[in-house]
PDB file of C-alpha atoms and ligand atoms in Angstrom:
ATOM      1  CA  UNK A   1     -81.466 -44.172 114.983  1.00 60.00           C
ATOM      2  CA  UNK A   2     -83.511 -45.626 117.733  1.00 68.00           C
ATOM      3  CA  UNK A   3     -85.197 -47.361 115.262  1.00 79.00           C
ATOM      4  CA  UNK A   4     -83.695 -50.700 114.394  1.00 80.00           C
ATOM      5  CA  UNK A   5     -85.087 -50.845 111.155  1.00 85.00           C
ATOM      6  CA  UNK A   6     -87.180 -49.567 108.320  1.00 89.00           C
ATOM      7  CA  UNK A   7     -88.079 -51.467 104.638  1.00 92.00           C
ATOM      8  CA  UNK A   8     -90.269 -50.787 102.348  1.00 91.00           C
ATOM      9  CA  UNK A   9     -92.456 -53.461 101.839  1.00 85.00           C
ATOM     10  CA  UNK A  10     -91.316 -54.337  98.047  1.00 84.00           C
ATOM     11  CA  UNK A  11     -87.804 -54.852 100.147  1.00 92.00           C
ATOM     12  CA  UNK A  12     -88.453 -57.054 102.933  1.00 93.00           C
ATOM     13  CA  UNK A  13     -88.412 -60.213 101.366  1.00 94.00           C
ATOM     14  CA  UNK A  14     -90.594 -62.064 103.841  1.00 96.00           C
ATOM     15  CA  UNK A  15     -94.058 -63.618 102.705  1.00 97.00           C
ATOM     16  CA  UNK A  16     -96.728 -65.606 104.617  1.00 97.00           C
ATOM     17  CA  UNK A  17     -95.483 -68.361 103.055  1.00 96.00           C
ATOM     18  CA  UNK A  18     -92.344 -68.296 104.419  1.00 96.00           C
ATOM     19  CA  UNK A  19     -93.694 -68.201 108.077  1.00 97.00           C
ATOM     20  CA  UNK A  20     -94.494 -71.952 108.504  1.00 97.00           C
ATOM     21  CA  UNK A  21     -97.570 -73.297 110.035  1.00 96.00           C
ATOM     22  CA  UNK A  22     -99.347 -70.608 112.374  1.00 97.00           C
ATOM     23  CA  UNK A  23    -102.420 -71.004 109.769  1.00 97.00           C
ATOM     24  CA  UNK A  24    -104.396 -69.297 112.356  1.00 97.00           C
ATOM     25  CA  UNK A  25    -102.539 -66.214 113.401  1.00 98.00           C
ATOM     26  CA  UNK A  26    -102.123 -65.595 109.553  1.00 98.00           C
ATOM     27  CA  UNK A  27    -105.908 -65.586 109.306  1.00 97.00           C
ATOM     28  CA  UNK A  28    -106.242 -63.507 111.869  1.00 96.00           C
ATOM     29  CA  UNK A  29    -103.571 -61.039 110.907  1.00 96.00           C
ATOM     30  CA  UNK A  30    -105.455 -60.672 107.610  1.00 96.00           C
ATOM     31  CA  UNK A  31    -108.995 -60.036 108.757  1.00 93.00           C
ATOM     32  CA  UNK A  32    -107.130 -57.286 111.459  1.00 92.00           C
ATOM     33  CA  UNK A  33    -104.395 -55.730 109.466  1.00 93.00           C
ATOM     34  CA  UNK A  34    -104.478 -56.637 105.623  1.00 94.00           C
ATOM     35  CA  UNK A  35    -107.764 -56.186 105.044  1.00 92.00           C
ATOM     36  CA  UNK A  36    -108.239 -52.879 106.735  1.00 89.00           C
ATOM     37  CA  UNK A  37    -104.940 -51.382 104.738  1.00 90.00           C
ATOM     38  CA  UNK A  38    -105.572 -52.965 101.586  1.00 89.00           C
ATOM     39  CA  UNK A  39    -109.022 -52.055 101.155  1.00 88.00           C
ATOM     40  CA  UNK A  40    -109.773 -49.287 104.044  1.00 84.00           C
ATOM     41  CA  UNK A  41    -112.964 -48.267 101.977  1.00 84.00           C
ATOM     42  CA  UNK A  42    -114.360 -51.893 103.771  1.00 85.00           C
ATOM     43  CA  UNK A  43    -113.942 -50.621 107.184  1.00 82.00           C
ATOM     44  CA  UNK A  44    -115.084 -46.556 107.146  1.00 77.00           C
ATOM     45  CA  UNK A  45    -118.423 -47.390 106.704  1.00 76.00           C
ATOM     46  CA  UNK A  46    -120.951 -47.556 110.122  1.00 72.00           C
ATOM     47  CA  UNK A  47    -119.269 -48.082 113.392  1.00 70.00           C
ATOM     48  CA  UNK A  48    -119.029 -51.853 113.642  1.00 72.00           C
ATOM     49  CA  UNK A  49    -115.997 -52.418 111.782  1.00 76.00           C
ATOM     50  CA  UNK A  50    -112.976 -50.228 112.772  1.00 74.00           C
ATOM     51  CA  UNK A  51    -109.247 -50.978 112.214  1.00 73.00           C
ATOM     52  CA  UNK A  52    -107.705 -51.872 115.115  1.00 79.00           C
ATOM     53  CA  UNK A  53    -104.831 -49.483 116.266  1.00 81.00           C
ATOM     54  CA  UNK A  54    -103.003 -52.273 118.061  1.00 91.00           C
ATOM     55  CA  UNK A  55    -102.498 -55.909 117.916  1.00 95.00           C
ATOM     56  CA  UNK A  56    -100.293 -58.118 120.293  1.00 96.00           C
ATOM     57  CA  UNK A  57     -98.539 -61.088 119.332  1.00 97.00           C
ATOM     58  CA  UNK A  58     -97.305 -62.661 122.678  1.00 96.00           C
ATOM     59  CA  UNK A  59     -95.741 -66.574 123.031  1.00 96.00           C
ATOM     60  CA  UNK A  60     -92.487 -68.319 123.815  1.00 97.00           C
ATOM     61  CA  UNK A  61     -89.221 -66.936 122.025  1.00 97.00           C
ATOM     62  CA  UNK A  62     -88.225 -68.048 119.088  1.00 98.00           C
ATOM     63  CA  UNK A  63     -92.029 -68.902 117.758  1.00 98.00           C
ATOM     64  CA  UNK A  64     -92.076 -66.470 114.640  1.00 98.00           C
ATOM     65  CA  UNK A  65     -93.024 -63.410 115.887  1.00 98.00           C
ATOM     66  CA  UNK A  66     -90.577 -60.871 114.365  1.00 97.00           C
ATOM     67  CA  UNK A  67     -91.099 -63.287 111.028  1.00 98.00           C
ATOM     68  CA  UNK A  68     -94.646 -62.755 111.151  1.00 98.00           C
ATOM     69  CA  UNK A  69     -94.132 -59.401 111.555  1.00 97.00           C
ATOM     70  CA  UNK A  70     -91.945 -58.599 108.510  1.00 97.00           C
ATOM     71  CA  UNK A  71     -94.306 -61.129 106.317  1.00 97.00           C
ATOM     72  CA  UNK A  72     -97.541 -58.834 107.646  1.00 97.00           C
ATOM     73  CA  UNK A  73     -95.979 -55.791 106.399  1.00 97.00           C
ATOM     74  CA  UNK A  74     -95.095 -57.323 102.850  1.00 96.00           C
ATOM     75  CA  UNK A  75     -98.736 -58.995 102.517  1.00 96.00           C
ATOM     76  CA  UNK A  76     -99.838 -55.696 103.489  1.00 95.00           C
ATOM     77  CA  UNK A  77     -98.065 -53.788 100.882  1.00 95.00           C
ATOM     78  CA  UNK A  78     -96.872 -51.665 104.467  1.00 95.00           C
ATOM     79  CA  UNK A  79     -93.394 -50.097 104.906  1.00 96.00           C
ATOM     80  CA  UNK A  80     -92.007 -51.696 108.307  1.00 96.00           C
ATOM     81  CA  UNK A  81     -90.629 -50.018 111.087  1.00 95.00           C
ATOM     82  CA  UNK A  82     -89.035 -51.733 113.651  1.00 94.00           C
ATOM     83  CA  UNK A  83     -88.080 -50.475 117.277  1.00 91.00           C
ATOM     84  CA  UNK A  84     -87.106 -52.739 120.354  1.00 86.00           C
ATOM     85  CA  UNK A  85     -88.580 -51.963 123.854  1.00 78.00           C
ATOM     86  CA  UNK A  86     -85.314 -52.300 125.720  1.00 74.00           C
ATOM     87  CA  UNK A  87     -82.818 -50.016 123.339  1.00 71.00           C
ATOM     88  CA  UNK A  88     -85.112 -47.390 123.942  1.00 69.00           C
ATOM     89  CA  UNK A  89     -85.515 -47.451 127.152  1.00 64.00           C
ATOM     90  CA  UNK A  90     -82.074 -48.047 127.753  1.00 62.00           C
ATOM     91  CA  UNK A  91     -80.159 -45.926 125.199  1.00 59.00           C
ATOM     92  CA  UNK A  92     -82.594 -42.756 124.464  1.00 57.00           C
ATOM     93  CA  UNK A  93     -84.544 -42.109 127.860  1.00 55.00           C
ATOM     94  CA  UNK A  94     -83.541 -38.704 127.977  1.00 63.00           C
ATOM     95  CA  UNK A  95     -85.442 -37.347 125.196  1.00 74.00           C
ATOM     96  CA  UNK A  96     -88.851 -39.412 125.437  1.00 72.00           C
ATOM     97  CA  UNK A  97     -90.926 -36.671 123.916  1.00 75.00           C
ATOM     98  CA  UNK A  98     -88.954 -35.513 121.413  1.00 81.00           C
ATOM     99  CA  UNK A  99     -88.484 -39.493 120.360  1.00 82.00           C
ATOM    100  CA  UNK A 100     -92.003 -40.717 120.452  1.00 85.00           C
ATOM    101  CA  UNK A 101     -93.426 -37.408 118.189  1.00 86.00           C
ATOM    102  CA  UNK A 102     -90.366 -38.493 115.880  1.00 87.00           C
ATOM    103  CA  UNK A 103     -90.934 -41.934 115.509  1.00 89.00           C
ATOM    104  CA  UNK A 104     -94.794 -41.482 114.960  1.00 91.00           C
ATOM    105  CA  UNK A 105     -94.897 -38.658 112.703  1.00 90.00           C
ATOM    106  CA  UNK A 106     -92.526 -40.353 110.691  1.00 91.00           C
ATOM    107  CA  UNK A 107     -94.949 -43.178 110.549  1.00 92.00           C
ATOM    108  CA  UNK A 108     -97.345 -40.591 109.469  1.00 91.00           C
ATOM    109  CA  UNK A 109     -95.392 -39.725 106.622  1.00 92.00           C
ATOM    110  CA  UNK A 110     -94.626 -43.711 105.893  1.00 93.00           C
ATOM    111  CA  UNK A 111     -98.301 -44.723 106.134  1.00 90.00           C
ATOM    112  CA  UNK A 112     -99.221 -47.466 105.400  1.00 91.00           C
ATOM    113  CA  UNK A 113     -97.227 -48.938 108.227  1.00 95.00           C
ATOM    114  CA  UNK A 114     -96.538 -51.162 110.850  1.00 95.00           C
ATOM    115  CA  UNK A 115     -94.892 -50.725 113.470  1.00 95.00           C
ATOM    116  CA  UNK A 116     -93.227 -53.453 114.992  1.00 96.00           C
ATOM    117  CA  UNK A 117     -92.353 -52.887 118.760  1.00 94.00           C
ATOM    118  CA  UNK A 118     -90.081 -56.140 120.152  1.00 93.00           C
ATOM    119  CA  UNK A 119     -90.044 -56.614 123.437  1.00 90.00           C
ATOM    120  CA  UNK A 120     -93.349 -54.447 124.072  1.00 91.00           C
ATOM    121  CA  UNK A 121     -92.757 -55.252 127.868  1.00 87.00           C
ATOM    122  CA  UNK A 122     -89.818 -53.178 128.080  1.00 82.00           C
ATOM    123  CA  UNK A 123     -90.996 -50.075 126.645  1.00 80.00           C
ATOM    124  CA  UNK A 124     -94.645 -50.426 128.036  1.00 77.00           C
ATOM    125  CA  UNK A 125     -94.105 -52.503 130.788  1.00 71.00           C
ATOM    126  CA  UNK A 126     -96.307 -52.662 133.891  1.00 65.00           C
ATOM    127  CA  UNK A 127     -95.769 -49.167 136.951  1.00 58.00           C
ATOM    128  CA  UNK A 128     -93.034 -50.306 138.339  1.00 55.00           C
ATOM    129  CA  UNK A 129     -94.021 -48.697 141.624  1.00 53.00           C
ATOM    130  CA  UNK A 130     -91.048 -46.803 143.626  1.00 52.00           C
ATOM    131  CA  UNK A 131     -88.733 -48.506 141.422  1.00 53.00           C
ATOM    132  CA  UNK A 132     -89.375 -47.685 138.248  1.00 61.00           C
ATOM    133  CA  UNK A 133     -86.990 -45.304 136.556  1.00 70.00           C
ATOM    134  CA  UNK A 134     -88.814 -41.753 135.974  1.00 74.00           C
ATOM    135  CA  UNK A 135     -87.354 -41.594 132.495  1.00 72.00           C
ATOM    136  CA  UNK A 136     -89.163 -44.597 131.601  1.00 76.00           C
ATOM    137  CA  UNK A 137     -92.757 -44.431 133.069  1.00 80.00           C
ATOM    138  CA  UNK A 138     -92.241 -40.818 130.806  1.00 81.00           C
ATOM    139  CA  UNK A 139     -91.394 -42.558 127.585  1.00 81.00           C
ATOM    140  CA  UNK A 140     -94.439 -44.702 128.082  1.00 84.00           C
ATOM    141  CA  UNK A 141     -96.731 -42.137 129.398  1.00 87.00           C
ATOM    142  CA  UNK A 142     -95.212 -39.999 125.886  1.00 87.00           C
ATOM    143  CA  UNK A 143     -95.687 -43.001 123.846  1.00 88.00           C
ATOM    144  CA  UNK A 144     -99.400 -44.091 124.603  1.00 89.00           C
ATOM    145  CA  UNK A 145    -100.189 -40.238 124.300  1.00 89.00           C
ATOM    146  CA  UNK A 146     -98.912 -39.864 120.877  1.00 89.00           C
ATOM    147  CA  UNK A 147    -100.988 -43.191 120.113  1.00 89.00           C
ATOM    148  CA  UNK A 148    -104.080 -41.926 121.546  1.00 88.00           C
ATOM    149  CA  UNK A 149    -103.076 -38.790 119.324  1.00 86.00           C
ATOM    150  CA  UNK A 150    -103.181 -40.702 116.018  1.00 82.00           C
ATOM    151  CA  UNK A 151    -105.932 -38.839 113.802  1.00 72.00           C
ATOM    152  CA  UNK A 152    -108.501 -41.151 112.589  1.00 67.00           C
ATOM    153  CA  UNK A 153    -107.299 -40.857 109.244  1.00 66.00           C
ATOM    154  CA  UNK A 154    -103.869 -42.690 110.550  1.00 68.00           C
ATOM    155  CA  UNK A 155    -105.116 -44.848 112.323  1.00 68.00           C
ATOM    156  CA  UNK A 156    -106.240 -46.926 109.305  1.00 71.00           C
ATOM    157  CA  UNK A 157    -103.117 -46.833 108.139  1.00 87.00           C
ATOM    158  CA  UNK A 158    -100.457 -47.234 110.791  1.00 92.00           C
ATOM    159  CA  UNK A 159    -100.731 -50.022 113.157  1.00 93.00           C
ATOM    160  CA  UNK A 160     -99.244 -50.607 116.141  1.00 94.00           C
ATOM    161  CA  UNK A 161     -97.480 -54.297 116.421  1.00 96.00           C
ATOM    162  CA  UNK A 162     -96.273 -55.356 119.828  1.00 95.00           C
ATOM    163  CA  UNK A 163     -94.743 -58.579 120.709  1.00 96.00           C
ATOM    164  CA  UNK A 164     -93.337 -60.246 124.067  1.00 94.00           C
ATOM    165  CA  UNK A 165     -92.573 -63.427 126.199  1.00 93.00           C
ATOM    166  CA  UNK A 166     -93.823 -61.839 128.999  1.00 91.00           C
ATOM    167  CA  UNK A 167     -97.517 -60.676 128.253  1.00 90.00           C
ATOM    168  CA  UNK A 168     -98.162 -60.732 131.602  1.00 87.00           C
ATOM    169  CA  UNK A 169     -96.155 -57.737 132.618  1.00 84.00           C
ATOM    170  CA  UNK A 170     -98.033 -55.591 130.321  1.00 87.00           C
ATOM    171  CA  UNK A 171     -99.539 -52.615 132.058  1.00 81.00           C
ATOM    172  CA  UNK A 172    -103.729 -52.442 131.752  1.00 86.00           C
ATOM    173  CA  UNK A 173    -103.648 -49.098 129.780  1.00 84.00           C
ATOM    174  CA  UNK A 174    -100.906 -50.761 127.241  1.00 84.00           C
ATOM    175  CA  UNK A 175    -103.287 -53.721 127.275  1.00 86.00           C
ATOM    176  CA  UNK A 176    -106.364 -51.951 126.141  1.00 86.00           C
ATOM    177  CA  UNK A 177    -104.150 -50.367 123.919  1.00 86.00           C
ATOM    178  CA  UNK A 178    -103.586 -53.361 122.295  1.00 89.00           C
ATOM    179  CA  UNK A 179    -107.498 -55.219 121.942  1.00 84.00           C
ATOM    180  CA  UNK A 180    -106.326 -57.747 119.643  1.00 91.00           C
ATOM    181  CA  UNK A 181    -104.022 -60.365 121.726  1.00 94.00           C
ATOM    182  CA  UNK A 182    -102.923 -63.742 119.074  1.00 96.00           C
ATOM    183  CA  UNK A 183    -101.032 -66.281 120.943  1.00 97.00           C
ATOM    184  CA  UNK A 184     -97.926 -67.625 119.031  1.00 98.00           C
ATOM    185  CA  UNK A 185     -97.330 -71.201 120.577  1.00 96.00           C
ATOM    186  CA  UNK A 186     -94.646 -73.770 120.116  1.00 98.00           C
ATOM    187  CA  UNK A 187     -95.579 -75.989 117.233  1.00 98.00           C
ATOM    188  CA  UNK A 188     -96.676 -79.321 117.078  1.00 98.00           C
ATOM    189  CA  UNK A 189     -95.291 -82.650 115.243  1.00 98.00           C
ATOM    190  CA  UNK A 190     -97.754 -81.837 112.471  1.00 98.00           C
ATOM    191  CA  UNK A 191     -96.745 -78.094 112.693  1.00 98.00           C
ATOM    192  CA  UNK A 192     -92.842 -79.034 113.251  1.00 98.00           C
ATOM    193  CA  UNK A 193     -93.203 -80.869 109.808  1.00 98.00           C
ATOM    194  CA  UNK A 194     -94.519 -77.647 108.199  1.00 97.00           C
ATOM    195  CA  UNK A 195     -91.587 -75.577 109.544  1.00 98.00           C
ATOM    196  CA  UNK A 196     -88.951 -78.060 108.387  1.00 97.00           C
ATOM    197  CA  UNK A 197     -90.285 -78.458 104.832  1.00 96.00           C
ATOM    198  CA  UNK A 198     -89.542 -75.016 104.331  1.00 96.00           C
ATOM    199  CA  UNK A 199     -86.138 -75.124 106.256  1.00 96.00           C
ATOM    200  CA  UNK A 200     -84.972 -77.815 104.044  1.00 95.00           C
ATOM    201  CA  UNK A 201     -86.871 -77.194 100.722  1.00 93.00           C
ATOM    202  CA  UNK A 202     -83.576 -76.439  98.803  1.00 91.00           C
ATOM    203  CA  UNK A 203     -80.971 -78.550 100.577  1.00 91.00           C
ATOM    204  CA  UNK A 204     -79.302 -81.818  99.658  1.00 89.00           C
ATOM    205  CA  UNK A 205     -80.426 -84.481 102.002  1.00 89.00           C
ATOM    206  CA  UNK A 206     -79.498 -87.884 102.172  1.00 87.00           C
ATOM    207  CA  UNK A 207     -82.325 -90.451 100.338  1.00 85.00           C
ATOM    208  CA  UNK A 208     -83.546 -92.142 103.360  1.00 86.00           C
ATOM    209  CA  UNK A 209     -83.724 -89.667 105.826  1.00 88.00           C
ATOM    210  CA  UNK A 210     -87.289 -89.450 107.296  1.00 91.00           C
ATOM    211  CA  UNK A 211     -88.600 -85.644 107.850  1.00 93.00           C
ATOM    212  CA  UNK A 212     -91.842 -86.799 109.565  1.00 95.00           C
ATOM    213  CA  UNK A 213     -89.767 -88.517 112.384  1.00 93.00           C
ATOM    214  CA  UNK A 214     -87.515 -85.857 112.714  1.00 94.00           C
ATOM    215  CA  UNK A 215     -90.750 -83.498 113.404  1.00 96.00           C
ATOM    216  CA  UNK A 216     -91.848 -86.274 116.344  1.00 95.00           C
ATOM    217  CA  UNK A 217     -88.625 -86.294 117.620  1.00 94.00           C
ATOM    218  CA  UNK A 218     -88.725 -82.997 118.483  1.00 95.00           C
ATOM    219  CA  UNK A 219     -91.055 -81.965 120.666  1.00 95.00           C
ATOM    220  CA  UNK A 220     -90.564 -78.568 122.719  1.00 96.00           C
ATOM    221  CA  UNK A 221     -88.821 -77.241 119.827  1.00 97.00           C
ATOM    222  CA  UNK A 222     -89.465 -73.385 118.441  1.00 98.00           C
ATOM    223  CA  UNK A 223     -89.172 -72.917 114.825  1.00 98.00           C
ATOM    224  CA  UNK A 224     -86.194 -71.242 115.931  1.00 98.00           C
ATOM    225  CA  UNK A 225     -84.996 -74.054 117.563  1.00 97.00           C
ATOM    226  CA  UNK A 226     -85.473 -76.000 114.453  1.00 97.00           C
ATOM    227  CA  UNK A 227     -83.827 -73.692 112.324  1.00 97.00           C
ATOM    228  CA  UNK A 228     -80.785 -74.088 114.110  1.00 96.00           C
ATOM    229  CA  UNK A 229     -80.758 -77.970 114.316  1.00 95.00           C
ATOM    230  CA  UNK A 230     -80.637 -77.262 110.222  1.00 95.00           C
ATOM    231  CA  UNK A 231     -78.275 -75.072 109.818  1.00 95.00           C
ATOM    232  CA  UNK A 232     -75.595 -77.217 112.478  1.00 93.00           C
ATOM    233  CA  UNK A 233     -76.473 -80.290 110.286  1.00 92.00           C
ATOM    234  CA  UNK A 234     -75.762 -77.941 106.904  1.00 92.00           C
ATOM    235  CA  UNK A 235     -72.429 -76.935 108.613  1.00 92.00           C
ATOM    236  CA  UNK A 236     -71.224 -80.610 109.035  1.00 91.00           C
ATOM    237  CA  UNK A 237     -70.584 -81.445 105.713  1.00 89.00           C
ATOM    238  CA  UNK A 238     -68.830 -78.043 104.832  1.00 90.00           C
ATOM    239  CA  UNK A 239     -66.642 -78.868 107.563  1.00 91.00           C
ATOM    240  CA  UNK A 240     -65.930 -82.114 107.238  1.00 89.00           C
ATOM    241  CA  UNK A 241     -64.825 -80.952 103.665  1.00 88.00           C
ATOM    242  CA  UNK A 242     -62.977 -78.320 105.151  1.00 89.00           C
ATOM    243  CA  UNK A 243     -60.764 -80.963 106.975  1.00 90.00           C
ATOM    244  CA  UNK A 244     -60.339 -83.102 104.222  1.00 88.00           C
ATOM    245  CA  UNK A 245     -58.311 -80.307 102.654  1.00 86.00           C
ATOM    246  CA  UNK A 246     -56.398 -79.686 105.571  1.00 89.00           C
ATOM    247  CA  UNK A 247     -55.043 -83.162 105.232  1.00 89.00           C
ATOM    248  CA  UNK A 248     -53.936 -82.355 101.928  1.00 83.00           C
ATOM    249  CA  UNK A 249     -57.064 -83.509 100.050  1.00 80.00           C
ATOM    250  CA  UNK A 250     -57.334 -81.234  96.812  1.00 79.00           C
ATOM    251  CA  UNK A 251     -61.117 -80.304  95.970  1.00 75.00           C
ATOM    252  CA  UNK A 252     -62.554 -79.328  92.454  1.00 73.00           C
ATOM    253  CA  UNK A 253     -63.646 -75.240  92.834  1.00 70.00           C
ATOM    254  CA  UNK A 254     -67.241 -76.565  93.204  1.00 69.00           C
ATOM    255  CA  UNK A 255     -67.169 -79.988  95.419  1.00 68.00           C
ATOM    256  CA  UNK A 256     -69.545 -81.705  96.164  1.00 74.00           C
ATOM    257  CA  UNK A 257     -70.786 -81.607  99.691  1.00 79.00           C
ATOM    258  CA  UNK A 258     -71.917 -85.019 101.594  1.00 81.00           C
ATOM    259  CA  UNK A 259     -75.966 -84.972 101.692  1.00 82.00           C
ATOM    260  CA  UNK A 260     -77.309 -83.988 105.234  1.00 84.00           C
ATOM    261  CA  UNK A 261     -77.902 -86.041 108.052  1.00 80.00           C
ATOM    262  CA  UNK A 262     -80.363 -84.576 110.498  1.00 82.00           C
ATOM    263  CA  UNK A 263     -80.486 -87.005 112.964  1.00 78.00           C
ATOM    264  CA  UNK A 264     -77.652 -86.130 114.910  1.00 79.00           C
ATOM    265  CA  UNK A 265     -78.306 -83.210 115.980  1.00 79.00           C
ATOM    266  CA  UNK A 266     -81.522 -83.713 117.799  1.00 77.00           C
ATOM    267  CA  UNK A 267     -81.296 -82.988 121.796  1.00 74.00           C
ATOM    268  CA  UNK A 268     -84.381 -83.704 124.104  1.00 66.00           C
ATOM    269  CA  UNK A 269     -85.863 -80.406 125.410  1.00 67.00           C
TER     270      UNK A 269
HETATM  271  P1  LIG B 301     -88.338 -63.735 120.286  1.00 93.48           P
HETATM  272  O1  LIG B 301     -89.584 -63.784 121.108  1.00 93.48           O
HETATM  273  O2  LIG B 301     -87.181 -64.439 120.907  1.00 93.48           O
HETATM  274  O3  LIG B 301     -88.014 -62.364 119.738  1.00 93.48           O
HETATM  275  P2  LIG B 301     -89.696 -64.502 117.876  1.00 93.48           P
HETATM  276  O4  LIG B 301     -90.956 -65.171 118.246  1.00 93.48           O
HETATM  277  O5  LIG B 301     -89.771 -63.083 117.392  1.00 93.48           O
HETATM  278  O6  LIG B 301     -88.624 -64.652 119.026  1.00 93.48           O
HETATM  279  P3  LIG B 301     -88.399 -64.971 115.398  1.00 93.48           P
HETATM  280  O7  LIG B 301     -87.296 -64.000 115.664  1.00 93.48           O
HETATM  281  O8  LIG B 301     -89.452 -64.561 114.433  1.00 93.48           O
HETATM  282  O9  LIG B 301     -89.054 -65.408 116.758  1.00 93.48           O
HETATM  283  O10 LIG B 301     -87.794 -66.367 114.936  1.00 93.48           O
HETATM  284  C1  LIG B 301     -86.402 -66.569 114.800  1.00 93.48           C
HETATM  285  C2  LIG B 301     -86.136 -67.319 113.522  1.00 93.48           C
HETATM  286  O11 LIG B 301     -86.678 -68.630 113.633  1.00 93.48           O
HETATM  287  C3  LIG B 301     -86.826 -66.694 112.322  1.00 93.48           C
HETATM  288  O12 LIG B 301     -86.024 -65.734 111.695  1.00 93.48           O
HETATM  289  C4  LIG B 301     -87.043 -67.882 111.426  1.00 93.48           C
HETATM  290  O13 LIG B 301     -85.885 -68.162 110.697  1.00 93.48           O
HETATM  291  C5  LIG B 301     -87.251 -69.020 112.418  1.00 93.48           C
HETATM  292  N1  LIG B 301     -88.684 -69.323 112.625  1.00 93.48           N
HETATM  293  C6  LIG B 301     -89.363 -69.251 113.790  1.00 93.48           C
HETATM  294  N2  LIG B 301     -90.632 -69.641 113.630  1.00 93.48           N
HETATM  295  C7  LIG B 301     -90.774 -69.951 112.325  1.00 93.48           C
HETATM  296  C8  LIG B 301     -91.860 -70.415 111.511  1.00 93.48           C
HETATM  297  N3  LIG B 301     -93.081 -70.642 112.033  1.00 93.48           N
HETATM  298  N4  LIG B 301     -91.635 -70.621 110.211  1.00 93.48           N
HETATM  299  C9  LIG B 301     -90.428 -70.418 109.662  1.00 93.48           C
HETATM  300  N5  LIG B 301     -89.368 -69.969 110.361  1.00 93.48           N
HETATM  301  C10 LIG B 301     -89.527 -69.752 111.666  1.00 93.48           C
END
C-alpha cells in the first residue's frame, strides 16, 4: 500500500481527449509510449528504434500532468500504477529493497504498464550531500537498480513515468534515466479556450456569456486553475438555491438552477 493507485486501463476513464490542448505532448507521448506498447513488433527490429524505459513530464503544477498520465495508460491499453515520491520516502524508508523489488515485479506481472511516479524529485531527488537521509539515497540507489534490472523483454512493456515542478533537482543518473524530458507549460488564450470547452461542455450557461474572453482574461492560469474558476461559478447557483429555501422558498424535487455566470470569478494572477 505504498502505491497510491492501480486501474486497469478499461477502468480509468481518462482519454486524450479529455486532456485539453497539449497537442504536442500527446504526439509525443504516442510516438514514445503508445506506439512501442501497442505494436512492440515496430520497435524490436535493428537497434535504432528502442522503447524508451523512461519519460519525464516536468512543468508548473496544476498543468495536466497526472491527467496525461492516466489518459496515456488508457490510449495505451496499459494498467496504471501510481506511486508519489514523497509518501515513500516519508512513510516506507525502512524497507527500500524489499519495496522497490515489490513494486517492480508487480509491474512485471501487470505489463503492459506505466508507472506513474508524482513528485519524481522526492523519491529521486538530487545527493543531498551530508544531509541527505541514508534511508533515502538507499531507496533511490534500490530503485534505479531494479530499473537498470528490467529484462529487455519488460522494458517494452513497462515504462517508467516521472513528473515534477522541480526538474531541476533531479539527480544526473535519474536524468539519464529518464532520456525523454516533455515540458508541460501553462496554456495560452488559444489553449485556455481548449481547456474550458471541455470544462463546460455539459453545463448550463447563460446565452451571452463569451468563452473566448473568458480564455483572454485569464492569463497565468493552469488548467487546474481553470477548473476551479468552473466549478466555484457551478457552486453559485446551487447555493443561491440553497438559500432561497432557507427563507422558506419551496422547490420542485428537480429545480431549476440559474445558468452560470463565469465572469465573476476571474482574479488576476
Ligand atoms: P501537479 O504538478 O500539481 O501534480 P499536475 O500537472 O499533475 O499538477 P493535474 O493533477 O493533472 O496537474 O491537474 C489537476 C486537474 O486540473 C486535473 O484533474 C484536471 O481536472 C485539470 N486539468 C489540468 N490541466 C488540464 C488540461 N490540459 N485539460 C483538462 N483538464 C486539465
Amino acid at each position: 500500500n505504498f502505491i497510491s493507485a492501480v486501474v486497469p486501463p478499461g477502468e480509468i476513464g481518462i482519454k486524450f481527449d479529455d486532456v485539453g490542448a497539449l497537442e504536442d505532448v500527446k504526439t509525443m507521448l504516442h510516438e514514445l509510449a503508445i506506439l512501442p506498447m501497442k505494436r512492440p513488433e515496430l520497435f524490436s527490429r535493428g537497434n535504432l528504434l528502442r522503447p524508451c524505459k523512461g519519460i519525464l513530464l516536468f512543468g508548473p503544477p496544476g498543468t495536466g500532468k497526472t491527467l496525461l498520465a492516466k489518459a496515456l495508460a488508457t490510449e495505451a491499453g496499459a494498467n496504471f500504477i501510481s506511486i508519489t515520491g514523497s509518501t515513500l520516502t516519508s512513510k516506507w524508508f525502512g524497507d527500500a529493497e524489499k519495496l522497490t523489488k515489490a513494486l517492480f515485479s508487480f509491474a512485471s506481472k501487470l505489463a503492459p504498464v506505466i508507472v506513474f511516479v508524482d513528485e519524481v524529485d522526492s523519491l529521486l531527488g538530487a545527493r543531498g550531500g551530508g544531509s541527505e537521509h541514508e534511508a533515502t539515497r538507499r531507496m533511490r540507489n534500490e530503485f534505479m537498480a531494479a530499473w537498470d534490472g528490467l529484462r529487455s523483454k519488460d522494458s517494452q512493456r513497462i515504462l517508467i513515468l516521472g513528473a515534477t515542478n522541480r526538474p531541476f533537482d533531479l539527480d544526473d543518473a535519474v536524468i539519464r534515466r529518464l532520456p525523454r524530458r516533455i515540458y508541460v507549460d501553462l496554456p495560452d488564450a488559444d489553449n485556455r479556450l481548449k481547456i474550458l470547452k471541455i470544462f463546460l461542455a455539459k453545463e448550463n450557461i447563460e446565452p451571452d456569456f463569451d468563452i473566448r474572453s473568458l480564455a483572454n482574461a485569464t492569463e497565468g492560469y493552469s488548467g487546474s486553475d481553470l477548473k476551479n474558476l468552473c466549478i466555484a461559478a457551478a457552486y453559485r447557483p446551487v447555493q443561491e438555491l440553497l438559500d432561497e429555501e432557507k427563507k422558506g422558498k419551496k422547490h420542485d424535487t428537480a429545480p431549476g438552477l440559474r445558468p452560470l455566470n463565469l465572469d465573476d470569478f476571474i482574479q488576476s494572477k
